[in-house]
Amino acid sequence: MGRIIDILNQDTHFCDGLNSCMNCGVCTAVCPAAEFYNYDPRVIVDTVQRGDESEIEELLKSNTIWYCGECMSCKPRCPRGNTPGEVIMALRKASIETGLFVESEKGRQQFAIKRAIADSVLGVGYCVSPDIAVPEKHPEQGPVWEWICANKEQVYERVHANYDGNGAGALRHVDEASLNELKEIFKVTGGTAFMESIEQCSKEKAAALGMDIEEYLHETYTFNSGGDGYGNNE
Amino acid sequence: MDMVTTNNRQWEKYQKEIADDRYYYARSCIRQTFFPGSEWAFIDILRNKLGKDIFDDPKHTTCTGIGYHSDVVPFQTTMTVVARHFALMTEAGYANITPSCITSFGIYTEILHAWEEHPELLERVREDLYKATKREFDVPKNLAHTSDVIYKFRNQIAMQMVHPLVDVHTGKPLRVVDHIGCHYAKMFPSKGVGGAEFPAVLSGMVDAWGGECIDYPERRHCCGFGFRNYLVQANRGYSVANSMKKLESMEPYEPDFIVTNCPGCGMFLDKWQYTISEMSGKTYGKNGYGIPVLTYEEMAGLVLGYNPWDLGLQMHQVAVEPLLDKMGIDYDPEKKYCDADGKLISLPKCPTFLKQ
Ligand code: SF4
Ligand code: SF4
């Protein structure tokens, strides 16, 4: 016992983000996630502040901690200098480190994000690129984006980009040496291990649910049960 | 309460320090993907209109920001990737860094702050970076977002103005709404012009170039990116709902255009107008058009007389032509969807409701 609190206390986001909450609710009033989800940063901060290990463990297993948009709108407004968004970042990291993220629908989405963003960082050197934001996965981007993707070379050349080219310029191809440096940094700093643990826990969860990994990936990317944020689906 | 109000109002006149030359440029994954013409224009304006030295380094990569804020990349990794950028900057002989993305800017700001507060973090990053790459670095002397740099030189740009932000048919200033982007100054208000409550970095440009900035109620509200809330298809309702809240809030003021600080926010406020129109038939501009959305580089570029298709305005979903017409810009509509040799590539499909 006390394990999760110990993990949190080693996290600079947690230490910097939580002083002493007076439950005023200002963070909730300005929070864009609270506006559209059944989500309340004040309640989360208060739960964490009470320090009850089993309540915190419940949080790590719940959908609740995954609604925040990390916009940090709460930071300049909190009269006590707390940042609920940073507390959330620490809770999410702890949820991944303890493997509890696979216990909730929203937590399981980390797998889809890992496969899209983290793999892109190490694969091409960018979080986002025209090659990953494909129209099939982004119908909301509309017909102009579809047109750009269908004619990438010509459109990007017209607007002075260096798409997939050598040397400087927008959308240049990141050279092998730089990509290798990125990979080394990920290895040395724990980034690779962190990503691998998302991958591993997700594979185990997929097996437990009787899904193959591609099916699980699709499910975590698209499924929304309309749950209320407190683990209830109705 | 009065004291809080008085203190807050002090931000209204707040200016941050912005280096005046010799910048190391940190590109943005999102800006270069969706607004590459803006990145080109920024460098061109700095070099050829303002005579500044800016270094565009092919070895620079993502800052990992989107991975960091969607909780798949840990802080130590992000700090060390950013430290590599500082090393590249140091090796190239520069001391001022200017990122072209609000997510990156927020991360750089957070990291510099964390190193000041916890010097042991800086030491560990130095060790990790050396172990991984054999590189060493100096902490930058000045960190300014690329919009800060344009803001700093807004009056020099005004002196070279070809098309002021004025409706040529009525002689009245164009009505502009700005969107600053949460990570510009909400995390560290002293790092943004005007702090978190009185964002002036874009409105300062609008004022200097003849337009009128409108202070609409949800001006400071998030665009709705929310990282995992957009990245995962199942969560995108959050993203469109927050953008819609802003669009509904600005609509009664009949803005001529929206100007954005962050490439992600600009992309969402542009693309979600299409999505909302397909979902509900609603359009926010006049006569079935949307409200055009510009990056500040595009706004500066139009003011300075750049060709709209060089700036990449054909990559926007919301048609910009109503704005170009108001500004009296002489553009060739036939060239909108052409390649670099002036040959038509093809035409994008038309949305159901939103005029293109
Ligand atoms: S604004 Fe600050 S003090 Fe108030 S409830 Fe939120 S975290 Fe607690
Ligand atoms: S960071 Fe999270 S908790 Fe804070 S205002 Fe943004 S969405 Fe709400």
Tab-separated table of N, CA and C in Angstrom, chain A residues 5-145:
chain	number	residue	atom	x	y	z
A	5	ILE	N	0.647	6.650	-4.270
A	5	ILE	CA	1.039	7.950	-3.711
A	5	ILE	C	2.545	8.162	-3.893
A	6	ASP	N	3.316	7.108	-3.686
A	6	ASP	CA	4.773	7.247	-3.856
A	6	ASP	C	5.116	7.594	-5.294
A	7	ILE	N	4.465	6.905	-6.222
A	7	ILE	CA	4.713	7.220	-7.645
A	7	ILE	C	4.374	8.682	-7.912
A	8	LEU	N	3.225	9.125	-7.397
A	8	LEU	CA	2.783	10.502	-7.651
A	8	LEU	C	3.752	11.513	-7.037
A	9	ASN	N	4.218	11.216	-5.847
A	9	ASN	CA	5.096	12.169	-5.172
A	9	ASN	C	6.458	12.327	-5.851
A	10	GLN	N	6.785	11.386	-6.729
A	10	GLN	CA	8.040	11.537	-7.476
A	10	GLN	C	7.855	12.295	-8.778
A	11	ASP	N	6.612	12.663	-9.084
A	11	ASP	CA	6.316	13.279	-10.380
A	11	ASP	C	6.295	14.801	-10.217
A	12	THR	N	7.142	15.505	-10.985
A	12	THR	CA	7.190	16.975	-10.830
A	12	THR	C	5.844	17.612	-11.179
A	13	HIS	N	5.116	17.024	-12.126
A	13	HIS	CA	3.799	17.594	-12.439
A	13	HIS	C	2.894	17.551	-11.208
A	14	PHE	N	2.975	16.447	-10.487
A	14	PHE	CA	2.135	16.291	-9.309
A	14	PHE	C	2.562	17.282	-8.222
A	15	CYS	N	3.866	17.347	-7.971
A	15	CYS	CA	4.359	18.230	-6.899
A	15	CYS	C	4.088	19.694	-7.228
A	16	ASP	N	4.291	20.077	-8.505
A	16	ASP	CA	4.056	21.472	-8.888
A	16	ASP	C	2.565	21.779	-9.027
A	17	GLY	N	1.764	20.771	-9.330
A	17	GLY	CA	0.362	21.013	-9.687
A	17	GLY	C	-0.593	21.027	-8.514
A	18	LEU	N	-0.170	20.539	-7.358
A	18	LEU	CA	-1.098	20.453	-6.231
A	18	LEU	C	-0.468	21.019	-4.958
A	19	ASN	N	-0.999	22.141	-4.515
A	19	ASN	CA	-0.571	22.699	-3.231
A	19	ASN	C	-1.605	22.317	-2.194
A	20	SER	N	-2.640	23.093	-2.116
A	20	SER	CA	-3.706	22.730	-1.199
A	20	SER	C	-4.980	23.302	-1.780
A	21	CYS	N	-5.894	22.417	-2.102
A	21	CYS	CA	-7.116	22.815	-2.815
A	21	CYS	C	-8.176	23.221	-1.807
A	22	MET	N	-8.861	24.339	-2.060
A	22	MET	CA	-9.910	24.776	-1.132
A	22	MET	C	-11.307	24.506	-1.705
A	23	ASN	N	-11.361	23.668	-2.757
A	23	ASN	CA	-12.647	23.230	-3.292
A	23	ASN	C	-13.552	24.352	-3.786
A	24	CYS	N	-12.937	25.392	-4.335
A	24	CYS	CA	-13.759	26.529	-4.770
A	24	CYS	C	-14.488	26.246	-6.076
A	25	GLY	N	-13.916	25.361	-6.913
A	25	GLY	CA	-14.583	25.012	-8.170
A	25	GLY	C	-14.298	25.935	-9.345
A	26	VAL	N	-13.371	26.866	-9.170
A	26	VAL	CA	-13.049	27.762	-10.291
A	26	VAL	C	-12.527	26.962	-11.482
A	27	CYS	N	-11.686	25.967	-11.201
A	27	CYS	CA	-11.133	25.148	-12.296
A	27	CYS	C	-12.258	24.498	-13.091
A	28	THR	N	-13.267	24.006	-12.390
A	28	THR	CA	-14.376	23.336	-13.073
A	28	THR	C	-15.177	24.343	-13.902
A	29	ALA	N	-15.290	25.557	-13.377
A	29	ALA	CA	-16.070	26.570	-14.089
A	29	ALA	C	-15.455	26.923	-15.437
A	30	VAL	N	-14.118	26.925	-15.530
A	30	VAL	CA	-13.491	27.332	-16.797
A	30	VAL	C	-13.111	26.145	-17.670
A	31	CYS	N	-13.324	24.932	-17.187
A	31	CYS	CA	-12.769	23.751	-17.857
A	31	CYS	C	-13.590	23.339	-19.087
A	32	PRO	N	-12.967	23.300	-20.265
A	32	PRO	CA	-13.717	22.885	-21.457
A	32	PRO	C	-14.149	21.426	-21.417
A	33	ALA	N	-13.446	20.591	-20.662
A	33	ALA	CA	-13.846	19.181	-20.567
A	33	ALA	C	-15.069	19.057	-19.668
A	34	ALA	N	-15.112	19.857	-18.599
A	34	ALA	CA	-16.251	19.820	-17.675
A	34	ALA	C	-17.519	20.300	-18.368
A	35	GLU	N	-17.332	21.113	-19.392
A	35	GLU	CA	-18.487	21.647	-20.092
A	35	GLU	C	-19.207	20.577	-20.914
A	36	PHE	N	-18.460	19.643	-21.451
A	36	PHE	CA	-19.073	18.677	-22.368
A	36	PHE	C	-19.071	17.234	-21.861
A	37	TYR	N	-18.343	16.967	-20.792
A	37	TYR	CA	-18.368	15.624	-20.213
A	37	TYR	C	-18.867	15.720	-18.777
A	38	ASN	N	-19.243	14.588	-18.229
A	38	ASN	CA	-19.534	14.538	-16.816
A	38	ASN	C	-18.189	14.409	-16.105
A	39	TYR	N	-17.517	15.517	-15.993
A	39	TYR	CA	-16.124	15.539	-15.542
A	39	TYR	C	-15.925	16.766	-14.670
A	40	ASP	N	-15.206	16.608	-13.577
A	40	ASP	CA	-15.089	17.705	-12.613
A	40	ASP	C	-13.674	17.728	-12.012
A	41	PRO	N	-12.805	18.606	-12.523
A	41	PRO	CA	-11.427	18.618	-12.008
A	41	PRO	C	-11.345	18.889	-10.502
A	42	ARG	N	-12.275	19.687	-9.983
A	42	ARG	CA	-12.261	19.954	-8.539
A	42	ARG	C	-12.354	18.660	-7.746
A	43	VAL	N	-13.256	17.781	-8.167
A	43	VAL	CA	-13.456	16.529	-7.444
A	43	VAL	C	-12.188	15.667	-7.520
A	44	ILE	N	-11.553	15.670	-8.677
A	44	ILE	CA	-10.338	14.861	-8.824
A	44	ILE	C	-9.241	15.380	-7.893
A	45	VAL	N	-9.037	16.694	-7.908
A	45	VAL	CA	-7.994	17.277	-7.065
A	45	VAL	C	-8.295	16.987	-5.591
A	46	ASP	N	-9.554	17.090	-5.232
A	46	ASP	CA	-9.930	16.849	-3.836
A	46	ASP	C	-9.700	15.383	-3.460
A	47	THR	N	-10.037	14.483	-4.357
A	47	THR	CA	-9.824	13.052	-4.088
A	47	THR	C	-8.337	12.780	-3.863
A	48	VAL	N	-7.527	13.334	-4.744
A	48	VAL	CA	-6.089	13.080	-4.651
A	48	VAL	C	-5.534	13.706	-3.373
A	49	GLN	N	-6.035	14.885	-3.038
A	49	GLN	CA	-5.554	15.598	-1.850
A	49	GLN	C	-5.854	14.817	-0.566
A	50	ARG	N	-6.995	14.089	-0.567
A	50	ARG	CA	-7.327	13.300	0.627
A	50	ARG	C	-6.375	12.124	0.812
A	51	GLY	N	-5.725	11.709	-0.271
A	51	GLY	CA	-4.637	10.743	-0.163
A	51	GLY	C	-5.063	9.310	0.129
A	52	ASP	N	-6.320	8.970	-0.080
A	52	ASP	CA	-6.775	7.596	0.167
A	52	ASP	C	-6.351	6.713	-1.013
A	53	GLU	N	-5.458	5.772	-0.696
A	53	GLU	CA	-4.858	4.939	-1.745
A	53	GLU	C	-5.915	4.212	-2.600
A	54	SER	N	-6.941	3.668	-1.955
A	54	SER	CA	-7.900	2.895	-2.749
A	54	SER	C	-8.753	3.811	-3.620
A	55	GLU	N	-9.059	5.014	-3.153
A	55	GLU	CA	-9.810	5.962	-3.997
A	55	GLU	C	-8.966	6.380	-5.192
A	56	ILE	N	-7.673	6.567	-4.960
A	56	ILE	CA	-6.796	6.966	-6.065
A	56	ILE	C	-6.661	5.815	-7.057
A	57	GLU	N	-6.585	4.611	-6.528
A	57	GLU	CA	-6.518	3.451	-7.424
A	57	GLU	C	-7.779	3.371	-8.297
A	58	GLU	N	-8.929	3.649	-7.697
A	58	GLU	CA	-10.177	3.670	-8.477
A	58	GLU	C	-10.084	4.697	-9.607
A	59	LEU	N	-9.519	5.866	-9.271
A	59	LEU	CA	-9.351	6.909	-10.302
A	59	LEU	C	-8.503	6.393	-11.467
A	60	LEU	N	-7.397	5.711	-11.129
A	60	LEU	CA	-6.496	5.240	-12.181
A	60	LEU	C	-7.156	4.206	-13.085
A	61	LYS	N	-8.176	3.518	-12.550
A	61	LYS	CA	-8.882	2.505	-13.339
A	61	LYS	C	-10.077	3.087	-14.091
A	62	SER	N	-10.397	4.359	-13.834
A	62	SER	CA	-11.671	4.904	-14.329
A	62	SER	C	-11.488	5.676	-15.637
A	63	ASN	N	-12.623	5.953	-16.271
A	63	ASN	CA	-12.612	6.851	-17.432
A	63	ASN	C	-12.278	8.285	-17.031
A	64	THR	N	-12.606	8.638	-15.789
A	64	THR	CA	-12.594	10.034	-15.340
A	64	THR	C	-11.310	10.788	-15.687
A	65	ILE	N	-10.166	10.153	-15.425
A	65	ILE	CA	-8.916	10.911	-15.605
A	65	ILE	C	-8.560	11.123	-17.082
A	66	TRP	N	-9.329	10.515	-17.975
A	66	TRP	CA	-8.954	10.605	-19.397
A	66	TRP	C	-9.753	11.646	-20.170
A	67	TYR	N	-10.630	12.390	-19.489
A	67	TYR	CA	-11.437	13.387	-20.198
A	67	TYR	C	-10.722	14.720	-20.401
A	68	CYS	N	-9.800	15.045	-19.534
A	68	CYS	CA	-9.114	16.349	-19.571
A	68	CYS	C	-8.429	16.566	-20.921
A	69	GLY	N	-8.457	17.799	-21.420
A	69	GLY	CA	-7.819	18.116	-22.702
A	69	GLY	C	-6.420	18.682	-22.545
A	70	GLU	N	-5.915	18.742	-21.314
A	70	GLU	CA	-4.580	19.311	-21.037
A	70	GLU	C	-4.406	20.698	-21.657
A	71	CYS	N	-5.494	21.472	-21.626
A	71	CYS	CA	-5.404	22.833	-22.170
A	71	CYS	C	-4.756	23.773	-21.175
A	72	MET	N	-4.786	23.408	-19.895
A	72	MET	CA	-4.210	24.196	-18.803
A	72	MET	C	-4.935	25.534	-18.583
A	73	SER	N	-6.176	25.608	-19.031
A	73	SER	CA	-6.984	26.799	-18.751
A	73	SER	C	-7.186	26.969	-17.249
A	74	CYS	N	-7.093	25.848	-16.522
A	74	CYS	CA	-7.284	25.910	-15.073
A	74	CYS	C	-6.093	26.554	-14.370
A	75	LYS	N	-4.924	26.536	-15.013
A	75	LYS	CA	-3.720	26.984	-14.303
A	75	LYS	C	-3.743	28.458	-13.873
A	76	PRO	N	-4.030	29.401	-14.774
A	76	PRO	CA	-3.941	30.802	-14.327
A	76	PRO	C	-5.105	31.218	-13.444
A	77	ARG	N	-6.149	30.407	-13.381
A	77	ARG	CA	-7.363	30.827	-12.665
A	77	ARG	C	-7.435	30.304	-11.244
A	78	CYS	N	-6.702	29.253	-10.907
A	78	CYS	CA	-6.840	28.683	-9.566
A	78	CYS	C	-6.290	29.648	-8.519
A	79	PRO	N	-7.124	30.032	-7.549
A	79	PRO	CA	-6.660	30.995	-6.537
A	79	PRO	C	-5.543	30.429	-5.654
A	80	ARG	N	-5.397	29.105	-5.621
A	80	ARG	CA	-4.371	28.506	-4.782
A	80	ARG	C	-3.141	28.089	-5.570
A	81	GLY	N	-3.083	28.453	-6.825
A	81	GLY	CA	-1.909	28.119	-7.630
A	81	GLY	C	-1.793	26.647	-7.988
A	82	ASN	N	-2.912	25.924	-7.935
A	82	ASN	CA	-2.875	24.523	-8.382
A	82	ASN	C	-3.039	24.452	-9.892
A	83	THR	N	-2.659	23.314	-10.455
A	83	THR	CA	-2.969	23.054	-11.861
A	83	THR	C	-3.585	21.662	-11.964
A	84	PRO	N	-4.921	21.583	-11.917
A	84	PRO	CA	-5.557	20.270	-12.039
A	84	PRO	C	-5.077	19.503	-13.275
A	85	GLY	N	-4.843	20.201	-14.376
A	85	GLY	CA	-4.372	19.530	-15.593
A	85	GLY	C	-3.037	18.804	-15.381
A	86	GLU	N	-2.175	19.376	-14.546
A	86	GLU	CA	-0.898	18.714	-14.259
A	86	GLU	C	-1.091	17.518	-13.329
A	87	VAL	N	-2.032	17.649	-12.399
A	87	VAL	CA	-2.356	16.514	-11.525
A	87	VAL	C	-2.858	15.356	-12.387
A	88	ILE	N	-3.687	15.700	-13.362
A	88	ILE	CA	-4.196	14.690	-14.307
A	88	ILE	C	-3.042	14.026	-15.063
A	89	MET	N	-2.086	14.824	-15.518
A	89	MET	CA	-0.953	14.245	-16.255
A	89	MET	C	-0.232	13.210	-15.392
A	90	ALA	N	-0.060	13.535	-14.118
A	90	ALA	CA	0.629	12.609	-13.214
A	90	ALA	C	-0.218	11.355	-12.983
A	91	LEU	N	-1.536	11.541	-12.844
A	91	LEU	CA	-2.417	10.374	-12.632
A	91	LEU	C	-2.401	9.459	-13.863
A	92	ARG	N	-2.394	10.060	-15.040
A	92	ARG	CA	-2.376	9.260	-16.270
A	92	ARG	C	-1.073	8.465	-16.380
A	93	LYS	N	0.020	9.145	-16.046
A	93	LYS	CA	1.318	8.454	-16.132
A	93	LYS	C	1.322	7.279	-15.149
A	94	ALA	N	0.802	7.529	-13.945
A	94	ALA	CA	0.753	6.452	-12.946
A	94	ALA	C	-0.179	5.335	-13.405
A	95	SER	N	-1.259	5.688	-14.083
A	95	SER	CA	-2.195	4.678	-14.565
A	95	SER	C	-1.513	3.784	-15.605
A	96	ILE	N	-0.662	4.386	-16.415
A	96	ILE	CA	0.063	3.592	-17.417
A	96	ILE	C	1.144	2.756	-16.728
A	97	GLU	N	1.863	3.366	-15.802
A	97	GLU	CA	2.956	2.639	-15.144
A	97	GLU	C	2.456	1.454	-14.304
A	98	THR	N	1.242	1.574	-13.783
A	98	THR	CA	0.697	0.464	-12.998
A	98	THR	C	-0.121	-0.498	-13.862
A	99	GLY	N	-0.267	-0.178	-15.145
A	99	GLY	CA	-1.032	-1.041	-16.052
A	99	GLY	C	-2.537	-0.903	-15.888
A	100	LEU	N	-2.985	0.012	-15.015
A	100	LEU	CA	-4.432	0.119	-14.737
A	100	LEU	C	-5.200	0.815	-15.858
A	101	PHE	N	-4.483	1.456	-16.777
A	101	PHE	CA	-5.176	2.203	-17.848
A	101	PHE	C	-6.043	1.297	-18.713
A	102	VAL	N	-5.717	0.011	-18.802
A	102	VAL	CA	-6.522	-0.863	-19.672
A	102	VAL	C	-7.858	-1.245	-19.039
A	103	GLU	N	-8.064	-0.838	-17.786
A	103	GLU	CA	-9.332	-1.164	-17.111
A	103	GLU	C	-10.486	-0.255	-17.527
A	104	SER	N	-10.200	0.854	-18.229
A	104	SER	CA	-11.307	1.738	-18.635
A	104	SER	C	-11.294	1.935	-20.146
A	105	GLU	N	-12.472	2.214	-20.667
A	105	GLU	CA	-12.609	2.427	-22.124
A	105	GLU	C	-11.707	3.573	-22.602
A	106	LYS	N	-11.741	4.693	-21.874
A	106	LYS	CA	-10.958	5.852	-22.300
A	106	LYS	C	-9.462	5.615	-22.098
A	107	GLY	N	-9.119	4.895	-21.034
A	107	GLY	CA	-7.712	4.577	-20.794
A	107	GLY	C	-7.151	3.684	-21.891
A	108	ARG	N	-7.951	2.729	-22.347
A	108	ARG	CA	-7.488	1.803	-23.408
A	108	ARG	C	-7.128	2.549	-24.694
A	109	GLN	N	-7.692	3.748	-24.859
A	109	GLN	CA	-7.380	4.534	-26.069
A	109	GLN	C	-5.898	4.899	-26.163
A	110	GLN	N	-5.166	4.798	-25.050
A	110	GLN	CA	-3.729	5.098	-25.119
A	110	GLN	C	-3.035	4.241	-26.169
A	111	PHE	N	-3.592	3.062	-26.396
A	111	PHE	CA	-2.987	2.183	-27.400
A	111	PHE	C	-3.111	2.801	-28.798
A	112	ALA	N	-4.298	3.316	-29.118
A	112	ALA	CA	-4.494	3.939	-30.440
A	112	ALA	C	-3.578	5.158	-30.585
A	113	ILE	N	-3.412	5.910	-29.494
A	113	ILE	CA	-2.569	7.111	-29.563
A	113	ILE	C	-1.101	6.723	-29.704
A	114	LYS	N	-0.725	5.689	-28.953
A	114	LYS	CA	0.670	5.217	-29.053
A	114	LYS	C	0.977	4.791	-30.485
A	115	ARG	N	0.064	4.005	-31.063
A	115	ARG	CA	0.303	3.510	-32.425
A	115	ARG	C	0.349	4.661	-33.445
A	116	ALA	N	-0.472	5.695	-33.232
A	116	ALA	CA	-0.492	6.782	-34.218
A	116	ALA	C	0.657	7.754	-33.982
A	117	ILE	N	0.715	8.340	-32.805
A	117	ILE	CA	1.620	9.476	-32.576
A	117	ILE	C	3.031	9.030	-32.209
A	118	ALA	N	3.150	8.182	-31.191
A	118	ALA	CA	4.486	7.813	-30.733
A	118	ALA	C	5.239	7.081	-31.849
A	119	ASP	N	4.549	6.214	-32.579
A	119	ASP	CA	5.212	5.503	-33.672
A	119	ASP	C	5.616	6.463	-34.790
A	120	SER	N	4.836	7.517	-34.990
A	120	SER	CA	5.179	8.500	-36.017
A	120	SER	C	6.425	9.301	-35.618
A	121	VAL	N	6.516	9.649	-34.338
A	121	VAL	CA	7.687	10.398	-33.853
A	121	VAL	C	8.967	9.635	-34.194
A	122	LEU	N	8.979	8.347	-33.884
A	122	LEU	CA	10.193	7.568	-34.118
A	122	LEU	C	10.320	7.113	-35.576
A	123	GLY	N	9.211	7.046	-36.277
A	123	GLY	CA	9.250	6.596	-37.674
A	123	GLY	C	9.678	7.691	-38.633
A	124	VAL	N	9.109	8.887	-38.499
A	124	VAL	CA	9.417	9.953	-39.464
A	124	VAL	C	9.966	11.226	-38.820
A	125	GLY	N	9.974	11.276	-37.478
A	125	GLY	CA	10.545	12.455	-36.816
A	125	GLY	C	9.540	13.555	-36.531
A	126	TYR	N	8.267	13.302	-36.852
A	126	TYR	CA	7.215	14.284	-36.556
A	126	TYR	C	6.058	13.595	-35.845
A	127	CYS	N	5.351	14.369	-34.972
A	127	CYS	CA	4.149	13.812	-34.329
A	127	CYS	C	3.047	13.613	-35.359
A	128	VAL	N	2.925	14.598	-36.246
A	128	VAL	CA	1.852	14.600	-37.234
A	128	VAL	C	2.491	14.860	-38.587
A	129	SER	N	1.989	14.206	-39.624
A	129	SER	CA	2.480	14.483	-40.972
A	129	SER	C	1.345	14.164	-41.935
A	130	PRO	N	1.449	14.648	-43.176
A	130	PRO	CA	0.360	14.359	-44.127
A	130	PRO	C	0.196	12.858	-44.345
A	131	ASP	N	1.221	12.086	-44.019
A	131	ASP	CA	1.115	10.649	-44.240
A	131	ASP	C	0.375	9.931	-43.123
A	132	ILE	N	0.244	10.552	-41.945
A	132	ILE	CA	-0.541	9.862	-40.913
A	132	ILE	C	-1.948	10.447	-40.771
A	133	ALA	N	-2.111	11.727	-41.132
A	133	ALA	CA	-3.462	12.315	-41.020
A	133	ALA	C	-4.258	11.985	-42.290
A	134	VAL	N	-4.421	10.690	-42.574
A	134	VAL	CA	-5.045	10.284	-43.844
A	134	VAL	C	-6.559	10.522	-43.809
A	135	PRO	N	-7.149	10.927	-44.944
A	135	PRO	CA	-8.578	11.257	-44.965
A	135	PRO	C	-9.478	10.124	-44.469
A	136	GLU	N	-9.097	8.869	-44.681
A	136	GLU	CA	-9.960	7.768	-44.226
A	136	GLU	C	-10.156	7.814	-42.714
A	137	LYS	N	-9.101	8.242	-41.995
A	137	LYS	CA	-9.228	8.324	-40.534
A	137	LYS	C	-9.711	9.700	-40.094
A	138	HIS	N	-9.751	10.644	-41.030
A	138	HIS	CA	-10.107	12.029	-40.689
A	138	HIS	C	-11.135	12.590	-41.664
A	139	PRO	N	-12.331	11.962	-41.708
A	139	PRO	CA	-13.354	12.470	-42.636
A	139	PRO	C	-13.754	13.908	-42.308
A	140	GLU	N	-13.600	14.300	-41.030
A	140	GLU	CA	-14.011	15.647	-40.614
A	140	GLU	C	-13.123	16.730	-41.221
A	141	GLN	N	-11.974	16.337	-41.774
A	141	GLN	CA	-11.080	17.333	-42.364
A	141	GLN	C	-11.629	17.910	-43.670
A	142	GLY	N	-12.521	17.197	-44.314
A	142	GLY	CA	-13.204	17.770	-45.463
A	142	GLY	C	-12.506	17.576	-46.804
A	143	PRO	N	-13.197	18.015	-47.879
A	143	PRO	CA	-12.740	17.719	-49.246
A	143	PRO	C	-11.435	18.409	-49.650
A	144	VAL	N	-11.131	19.570	-49.079
A	144	VAL	CA	-9.879	20.222	-49.484
A	144	VAL	C	-8.693	19.395	-48.977
A	145	TRP	N	-8.798	18.895	-47.750
A	145	TRP	CA	-7.726	18.046	-47.225
A	145	TRP	C	-7.580	16.763	-48.058
